[in-house]
Short mmCIF file of N, CA and C and ligand atoms in Angstrom, two decimals:
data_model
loop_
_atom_site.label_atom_id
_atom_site.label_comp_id
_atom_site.label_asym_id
_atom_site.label_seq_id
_atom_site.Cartn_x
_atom_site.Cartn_y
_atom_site.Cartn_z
N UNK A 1 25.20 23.77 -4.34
CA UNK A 1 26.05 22.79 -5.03
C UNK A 1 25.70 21.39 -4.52
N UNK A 2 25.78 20.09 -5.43
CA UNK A 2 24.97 19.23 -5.23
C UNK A 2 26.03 18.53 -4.07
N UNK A 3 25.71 17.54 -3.06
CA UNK A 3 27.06 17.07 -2.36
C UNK A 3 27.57 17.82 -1.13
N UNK A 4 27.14 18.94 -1.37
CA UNK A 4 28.08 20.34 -0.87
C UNK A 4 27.29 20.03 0.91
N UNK A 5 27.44 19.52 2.22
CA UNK A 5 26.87 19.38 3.22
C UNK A 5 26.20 20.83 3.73
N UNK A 6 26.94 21.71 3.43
CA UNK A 6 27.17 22.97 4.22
C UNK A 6 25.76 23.77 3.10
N UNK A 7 25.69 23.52 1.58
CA UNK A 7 24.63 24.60 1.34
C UNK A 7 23.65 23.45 1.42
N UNK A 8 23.77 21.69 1.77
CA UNK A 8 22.23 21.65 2.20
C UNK A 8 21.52 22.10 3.89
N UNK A 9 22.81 22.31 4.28
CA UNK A 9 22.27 23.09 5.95
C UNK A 9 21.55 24.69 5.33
N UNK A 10 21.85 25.48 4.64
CA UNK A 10 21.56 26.62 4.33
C UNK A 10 20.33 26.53 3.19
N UNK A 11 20.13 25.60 2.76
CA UNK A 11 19.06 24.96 2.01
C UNK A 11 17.84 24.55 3.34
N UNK A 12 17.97 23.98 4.18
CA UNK A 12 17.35 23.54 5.09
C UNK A 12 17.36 22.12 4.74
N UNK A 13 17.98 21.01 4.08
CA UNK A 13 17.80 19.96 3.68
C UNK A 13 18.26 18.95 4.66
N UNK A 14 19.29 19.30 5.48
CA UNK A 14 19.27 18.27 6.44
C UNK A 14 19.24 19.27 7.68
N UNK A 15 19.13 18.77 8.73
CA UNK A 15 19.26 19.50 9.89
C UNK A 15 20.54 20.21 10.91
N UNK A 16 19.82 21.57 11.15
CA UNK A 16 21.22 21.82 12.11
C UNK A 16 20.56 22.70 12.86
N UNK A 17 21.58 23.37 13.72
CA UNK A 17 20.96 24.09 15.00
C UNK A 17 21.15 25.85 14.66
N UNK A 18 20.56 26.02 13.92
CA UNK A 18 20.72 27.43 13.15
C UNK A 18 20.56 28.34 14.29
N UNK A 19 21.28 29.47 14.93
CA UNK A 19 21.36 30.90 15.59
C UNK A 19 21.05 32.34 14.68
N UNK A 20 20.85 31.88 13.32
CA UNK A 20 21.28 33.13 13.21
C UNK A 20 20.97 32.65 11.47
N UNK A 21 20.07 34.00 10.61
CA UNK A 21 19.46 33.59 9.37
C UNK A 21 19.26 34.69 8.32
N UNK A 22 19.85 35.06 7.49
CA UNK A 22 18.96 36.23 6.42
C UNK A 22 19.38 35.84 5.42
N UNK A 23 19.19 36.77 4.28
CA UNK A 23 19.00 36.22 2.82
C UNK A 23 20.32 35.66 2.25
N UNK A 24 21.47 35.92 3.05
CA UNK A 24 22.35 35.98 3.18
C UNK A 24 23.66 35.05 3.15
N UNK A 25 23.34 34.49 3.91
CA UNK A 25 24.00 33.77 5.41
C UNK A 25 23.18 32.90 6.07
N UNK A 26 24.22 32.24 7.03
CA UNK A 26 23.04 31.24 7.96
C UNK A 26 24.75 31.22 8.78
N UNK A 27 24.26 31.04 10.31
CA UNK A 27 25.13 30.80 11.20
C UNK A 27 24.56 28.98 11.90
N UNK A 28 25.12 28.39 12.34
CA UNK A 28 24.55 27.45 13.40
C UNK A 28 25.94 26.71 14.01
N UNK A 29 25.36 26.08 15.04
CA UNK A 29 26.20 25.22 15.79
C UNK A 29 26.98 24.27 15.49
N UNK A 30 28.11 24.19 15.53
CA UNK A 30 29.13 23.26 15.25
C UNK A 30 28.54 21.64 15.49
N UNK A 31 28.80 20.99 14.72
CA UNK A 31 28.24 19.52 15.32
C UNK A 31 29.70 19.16 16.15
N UNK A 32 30.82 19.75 16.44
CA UNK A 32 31.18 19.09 17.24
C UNK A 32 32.35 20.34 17.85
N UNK A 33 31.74 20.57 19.20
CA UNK A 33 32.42 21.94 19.24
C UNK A 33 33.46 22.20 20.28
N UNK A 34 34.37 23.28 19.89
CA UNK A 34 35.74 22.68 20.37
C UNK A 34 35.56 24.24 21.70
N UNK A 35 34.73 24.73 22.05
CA UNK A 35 35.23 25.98 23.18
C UNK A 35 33.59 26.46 23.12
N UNK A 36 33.31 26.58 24.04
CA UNK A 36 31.47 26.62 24.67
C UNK A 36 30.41 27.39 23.85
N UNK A 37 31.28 28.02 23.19
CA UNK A 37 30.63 29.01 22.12
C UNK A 37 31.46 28.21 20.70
N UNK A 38 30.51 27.57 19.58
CA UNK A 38 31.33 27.60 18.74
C UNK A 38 30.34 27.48 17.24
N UNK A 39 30.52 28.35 16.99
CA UNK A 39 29.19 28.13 15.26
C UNK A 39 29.90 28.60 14.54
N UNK A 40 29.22 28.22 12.84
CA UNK A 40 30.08 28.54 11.96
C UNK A 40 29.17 29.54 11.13
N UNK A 41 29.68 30.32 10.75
CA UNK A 41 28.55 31.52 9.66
C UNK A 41 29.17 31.11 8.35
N UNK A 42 28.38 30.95 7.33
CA UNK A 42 28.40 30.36 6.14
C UNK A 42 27.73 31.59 4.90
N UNK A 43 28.16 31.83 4.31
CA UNK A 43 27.68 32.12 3.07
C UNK A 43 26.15 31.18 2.27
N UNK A 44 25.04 31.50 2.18
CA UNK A 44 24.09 30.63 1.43
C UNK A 44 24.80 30.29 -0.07
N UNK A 45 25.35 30.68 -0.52
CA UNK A 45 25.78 30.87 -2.25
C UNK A 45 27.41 29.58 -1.56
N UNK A 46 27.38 29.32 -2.60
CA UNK A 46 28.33 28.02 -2.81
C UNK A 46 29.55 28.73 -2.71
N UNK A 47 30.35 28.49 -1.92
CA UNK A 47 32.02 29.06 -3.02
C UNK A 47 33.29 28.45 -1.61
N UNK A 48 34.03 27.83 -2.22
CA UNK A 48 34.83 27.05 -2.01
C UNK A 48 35.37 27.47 -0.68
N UNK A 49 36.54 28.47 -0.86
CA UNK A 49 36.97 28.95 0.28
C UNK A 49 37.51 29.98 0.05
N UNK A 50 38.04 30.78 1.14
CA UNK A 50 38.84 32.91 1.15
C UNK A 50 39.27 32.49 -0.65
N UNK A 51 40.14 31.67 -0.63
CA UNK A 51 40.65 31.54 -2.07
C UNK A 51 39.78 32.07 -3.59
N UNK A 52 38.60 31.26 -3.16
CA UNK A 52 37.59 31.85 -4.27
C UNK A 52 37.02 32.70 -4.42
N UNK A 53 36.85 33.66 -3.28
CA UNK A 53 35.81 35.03 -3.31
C UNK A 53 36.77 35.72 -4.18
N UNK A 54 35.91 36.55 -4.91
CA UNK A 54 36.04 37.57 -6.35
C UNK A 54 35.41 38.86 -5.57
N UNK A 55 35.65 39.42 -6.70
CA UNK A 55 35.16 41.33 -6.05
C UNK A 55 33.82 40.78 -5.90
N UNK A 56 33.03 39.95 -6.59
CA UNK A 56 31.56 40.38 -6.53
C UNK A 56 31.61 40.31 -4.70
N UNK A 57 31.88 39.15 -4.24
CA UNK A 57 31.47 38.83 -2.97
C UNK A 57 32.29 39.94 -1.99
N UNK A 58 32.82 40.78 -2.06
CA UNK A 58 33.10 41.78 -1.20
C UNK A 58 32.08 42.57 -0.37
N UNK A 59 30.70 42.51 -0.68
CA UNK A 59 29.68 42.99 0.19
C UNK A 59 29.87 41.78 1.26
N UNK A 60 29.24 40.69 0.74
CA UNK A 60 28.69 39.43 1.14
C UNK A 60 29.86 39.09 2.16
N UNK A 61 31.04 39.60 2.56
CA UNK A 61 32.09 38.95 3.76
C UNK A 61 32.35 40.17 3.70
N UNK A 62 31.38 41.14 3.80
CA UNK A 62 31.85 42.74 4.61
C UNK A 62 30.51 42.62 5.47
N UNK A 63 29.36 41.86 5.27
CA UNK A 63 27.99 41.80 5.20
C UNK A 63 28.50 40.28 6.95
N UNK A 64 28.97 39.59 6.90
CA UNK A 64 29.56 38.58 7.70
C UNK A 64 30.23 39.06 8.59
N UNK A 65 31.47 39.87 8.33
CA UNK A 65 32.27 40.08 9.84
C UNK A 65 32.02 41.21 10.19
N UNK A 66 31.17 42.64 9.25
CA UNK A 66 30.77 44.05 10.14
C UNK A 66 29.71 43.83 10.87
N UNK A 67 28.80 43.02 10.38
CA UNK A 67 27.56 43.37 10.71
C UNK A 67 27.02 41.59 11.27
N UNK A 68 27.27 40.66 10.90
CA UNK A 68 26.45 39.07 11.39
C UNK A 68 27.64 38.79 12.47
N UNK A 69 29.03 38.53 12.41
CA UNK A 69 29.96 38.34 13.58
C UNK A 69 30.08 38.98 14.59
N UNK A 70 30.15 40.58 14.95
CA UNK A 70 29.90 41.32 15.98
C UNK A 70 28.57 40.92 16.20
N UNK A 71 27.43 41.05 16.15
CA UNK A 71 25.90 40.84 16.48
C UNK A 71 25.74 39.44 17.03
N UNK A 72 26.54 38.47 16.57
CA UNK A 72 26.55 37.17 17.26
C UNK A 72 27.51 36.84 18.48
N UNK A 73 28.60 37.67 18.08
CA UNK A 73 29.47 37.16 19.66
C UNK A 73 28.60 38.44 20.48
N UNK A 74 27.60 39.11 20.66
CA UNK A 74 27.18 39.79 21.67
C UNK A 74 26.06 39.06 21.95
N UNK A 75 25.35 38.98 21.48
CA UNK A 75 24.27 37.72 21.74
C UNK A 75 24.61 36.48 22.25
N UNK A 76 25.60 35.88 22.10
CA UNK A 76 26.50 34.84 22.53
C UNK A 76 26.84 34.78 23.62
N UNK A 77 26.94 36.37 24.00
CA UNK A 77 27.71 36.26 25.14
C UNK A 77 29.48 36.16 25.48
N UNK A 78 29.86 36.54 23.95
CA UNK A 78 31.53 36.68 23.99
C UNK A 78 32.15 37.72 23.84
N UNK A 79 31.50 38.47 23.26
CA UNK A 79 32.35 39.79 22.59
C UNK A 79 32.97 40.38 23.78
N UNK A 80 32.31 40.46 25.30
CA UNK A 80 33.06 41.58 26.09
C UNK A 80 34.58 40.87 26.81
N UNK A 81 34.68 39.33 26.71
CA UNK A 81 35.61 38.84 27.00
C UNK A 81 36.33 38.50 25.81
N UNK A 82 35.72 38.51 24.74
CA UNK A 82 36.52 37.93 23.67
C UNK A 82 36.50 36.79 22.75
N UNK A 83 36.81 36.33 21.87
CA UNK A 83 36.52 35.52 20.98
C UNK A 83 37.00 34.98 19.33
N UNK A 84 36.96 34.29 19.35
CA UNK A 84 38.08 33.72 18.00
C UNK A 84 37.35 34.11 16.28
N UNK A 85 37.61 33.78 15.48
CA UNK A 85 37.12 33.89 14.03
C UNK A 85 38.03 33.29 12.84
N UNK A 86 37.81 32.36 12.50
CA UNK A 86 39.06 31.35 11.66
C UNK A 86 38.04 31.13 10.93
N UNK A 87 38.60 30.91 9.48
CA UNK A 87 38.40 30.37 8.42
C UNK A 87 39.63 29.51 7.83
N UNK A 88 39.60 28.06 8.11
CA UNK A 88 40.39 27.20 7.63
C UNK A 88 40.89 27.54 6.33
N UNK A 89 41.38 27.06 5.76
CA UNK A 89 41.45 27.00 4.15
C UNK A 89 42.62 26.39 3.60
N UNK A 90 42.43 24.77 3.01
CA UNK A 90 42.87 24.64 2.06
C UNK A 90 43.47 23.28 2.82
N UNK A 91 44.27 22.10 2.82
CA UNK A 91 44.37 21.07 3.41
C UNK A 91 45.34 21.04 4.31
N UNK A 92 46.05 21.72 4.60
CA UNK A 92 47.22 22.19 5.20
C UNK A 92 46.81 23.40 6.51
N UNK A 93 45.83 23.84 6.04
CA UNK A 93 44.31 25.16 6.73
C UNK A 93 43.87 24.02 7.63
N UNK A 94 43.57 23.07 7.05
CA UNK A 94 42.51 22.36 8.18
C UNK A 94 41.31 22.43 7.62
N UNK A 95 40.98 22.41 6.58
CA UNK A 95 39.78 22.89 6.14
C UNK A 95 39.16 21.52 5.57
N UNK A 96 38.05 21.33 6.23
CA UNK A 96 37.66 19.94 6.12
C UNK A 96 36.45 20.01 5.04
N UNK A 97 35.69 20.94 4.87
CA UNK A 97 33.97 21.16 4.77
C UNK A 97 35.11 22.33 3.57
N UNK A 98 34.38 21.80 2.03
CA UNK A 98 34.90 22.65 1.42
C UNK A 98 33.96 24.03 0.83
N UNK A 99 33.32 24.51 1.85
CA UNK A 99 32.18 25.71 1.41
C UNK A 99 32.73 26.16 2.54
N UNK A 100 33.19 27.49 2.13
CA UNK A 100 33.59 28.72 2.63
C UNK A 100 32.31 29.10 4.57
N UNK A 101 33.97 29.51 5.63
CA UNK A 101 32.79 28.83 6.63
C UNK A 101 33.60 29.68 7.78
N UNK A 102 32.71 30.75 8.39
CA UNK A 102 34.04 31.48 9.34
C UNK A 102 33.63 30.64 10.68
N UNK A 103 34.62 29.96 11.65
CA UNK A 103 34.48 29.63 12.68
C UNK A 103 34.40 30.59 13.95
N UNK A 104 33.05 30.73 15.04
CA UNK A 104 32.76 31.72 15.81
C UNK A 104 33.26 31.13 17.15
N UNK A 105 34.55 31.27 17.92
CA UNK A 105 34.87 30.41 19.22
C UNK A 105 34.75 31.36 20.42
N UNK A 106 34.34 31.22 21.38
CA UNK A 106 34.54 31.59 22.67
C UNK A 106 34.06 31.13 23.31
N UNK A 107 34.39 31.93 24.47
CA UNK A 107 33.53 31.12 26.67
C UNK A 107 34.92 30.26 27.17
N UNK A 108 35.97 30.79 26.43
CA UNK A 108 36.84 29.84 27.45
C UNK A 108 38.32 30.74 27.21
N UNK A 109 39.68 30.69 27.33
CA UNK A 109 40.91 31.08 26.92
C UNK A 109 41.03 29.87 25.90
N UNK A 110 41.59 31.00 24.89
CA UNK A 110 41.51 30.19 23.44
C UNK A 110 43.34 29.81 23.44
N UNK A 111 44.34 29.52 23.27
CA UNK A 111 45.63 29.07 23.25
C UNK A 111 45.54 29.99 21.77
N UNK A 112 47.27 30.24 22.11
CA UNK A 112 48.20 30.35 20.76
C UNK A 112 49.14 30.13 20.42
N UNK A 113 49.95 29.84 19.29
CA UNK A 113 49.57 29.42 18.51
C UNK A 113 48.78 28.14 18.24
N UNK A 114 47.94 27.95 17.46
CA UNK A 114 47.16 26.83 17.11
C UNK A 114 47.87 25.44 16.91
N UNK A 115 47.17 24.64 16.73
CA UNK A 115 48.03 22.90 16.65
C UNK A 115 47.80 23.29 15.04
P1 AMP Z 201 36.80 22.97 8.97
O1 AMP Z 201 37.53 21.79 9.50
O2 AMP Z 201 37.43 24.30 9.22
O3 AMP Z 201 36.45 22.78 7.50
O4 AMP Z 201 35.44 23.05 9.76
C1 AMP Z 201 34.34 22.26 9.45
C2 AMP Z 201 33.49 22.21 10.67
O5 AMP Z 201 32.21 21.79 10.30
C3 AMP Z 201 33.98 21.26 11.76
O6 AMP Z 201 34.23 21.99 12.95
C4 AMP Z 201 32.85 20.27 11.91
O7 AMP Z 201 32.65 19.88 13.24
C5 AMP Z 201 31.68 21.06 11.36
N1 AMP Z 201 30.59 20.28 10.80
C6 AMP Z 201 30.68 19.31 9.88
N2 AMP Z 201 29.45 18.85 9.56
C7 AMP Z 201 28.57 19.57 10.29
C8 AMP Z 201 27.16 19.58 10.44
N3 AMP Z 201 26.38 18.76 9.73
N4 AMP Z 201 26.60 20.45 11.30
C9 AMP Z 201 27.38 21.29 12.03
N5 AMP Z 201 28.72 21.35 11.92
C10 AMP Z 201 29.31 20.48 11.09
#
């Protein structure tokens, strides 16, 4: 989508610090990160936010948190202590970046409830 920041990172059009890549998806580093571990895994295909996924995309965010989110917080280095997974959504969400975007946090005690 033209504008869209997030599918020109998954485009490769501007730069970011990508961890993590398939036909899929693209994970990379937060440009500004809030707990020592923090990337966001993105969908390559455009789509707004949780709000917009349709049945089709039910592989494609079964394909994200079974199989690309476990495989990254172990590589990361979080999974055996633990680790966060948020997807903002909607202006009230916090959701700044409007392409659908799961946030990967750990390496520290995360607080709850959230601000
Ligand atoms: P949210 O506020 O949930 O929409 O999250 C958007 C996230 O994208 C924020 O944590 C930003 O720091 C991050 N972000 C925005 N632009 C970039 C970028 N070019 N590269 C990496 N992260 C970004």
């Amino acid at each position: 989508m033209a504008d869209c920041i997030f599918c020109k990172i998954a485009q490769h059009e501007i730069p970011s610090s990508i961890v993590y890549e398939d036909e899929q998806c693209v994970a990379f580093k937060d440009l500004e990160p809030q707990a020592p571990v923090h990337v966001l895994v993105i969908p390559k295909k455009h789509v707004e936010s949780v709000l917009a996924l349709t049945d089709a995309d039910r592989a494609l965010v079964a394909h994200i948190l079974v199989d690309v989110v476990p495989q990254l917080a172990r590589e990361l280095g979080v999974a055996e202590k633990g680790f966060r997974v948020v997807a903002n959504t909607g202006d009230e969400g916090g959701q700044s970046v409007k392409h659908l975007h799961f946030h990967l946090l750990g390496g520290r005690s995360l607080q709850w409830p959230p601000g």
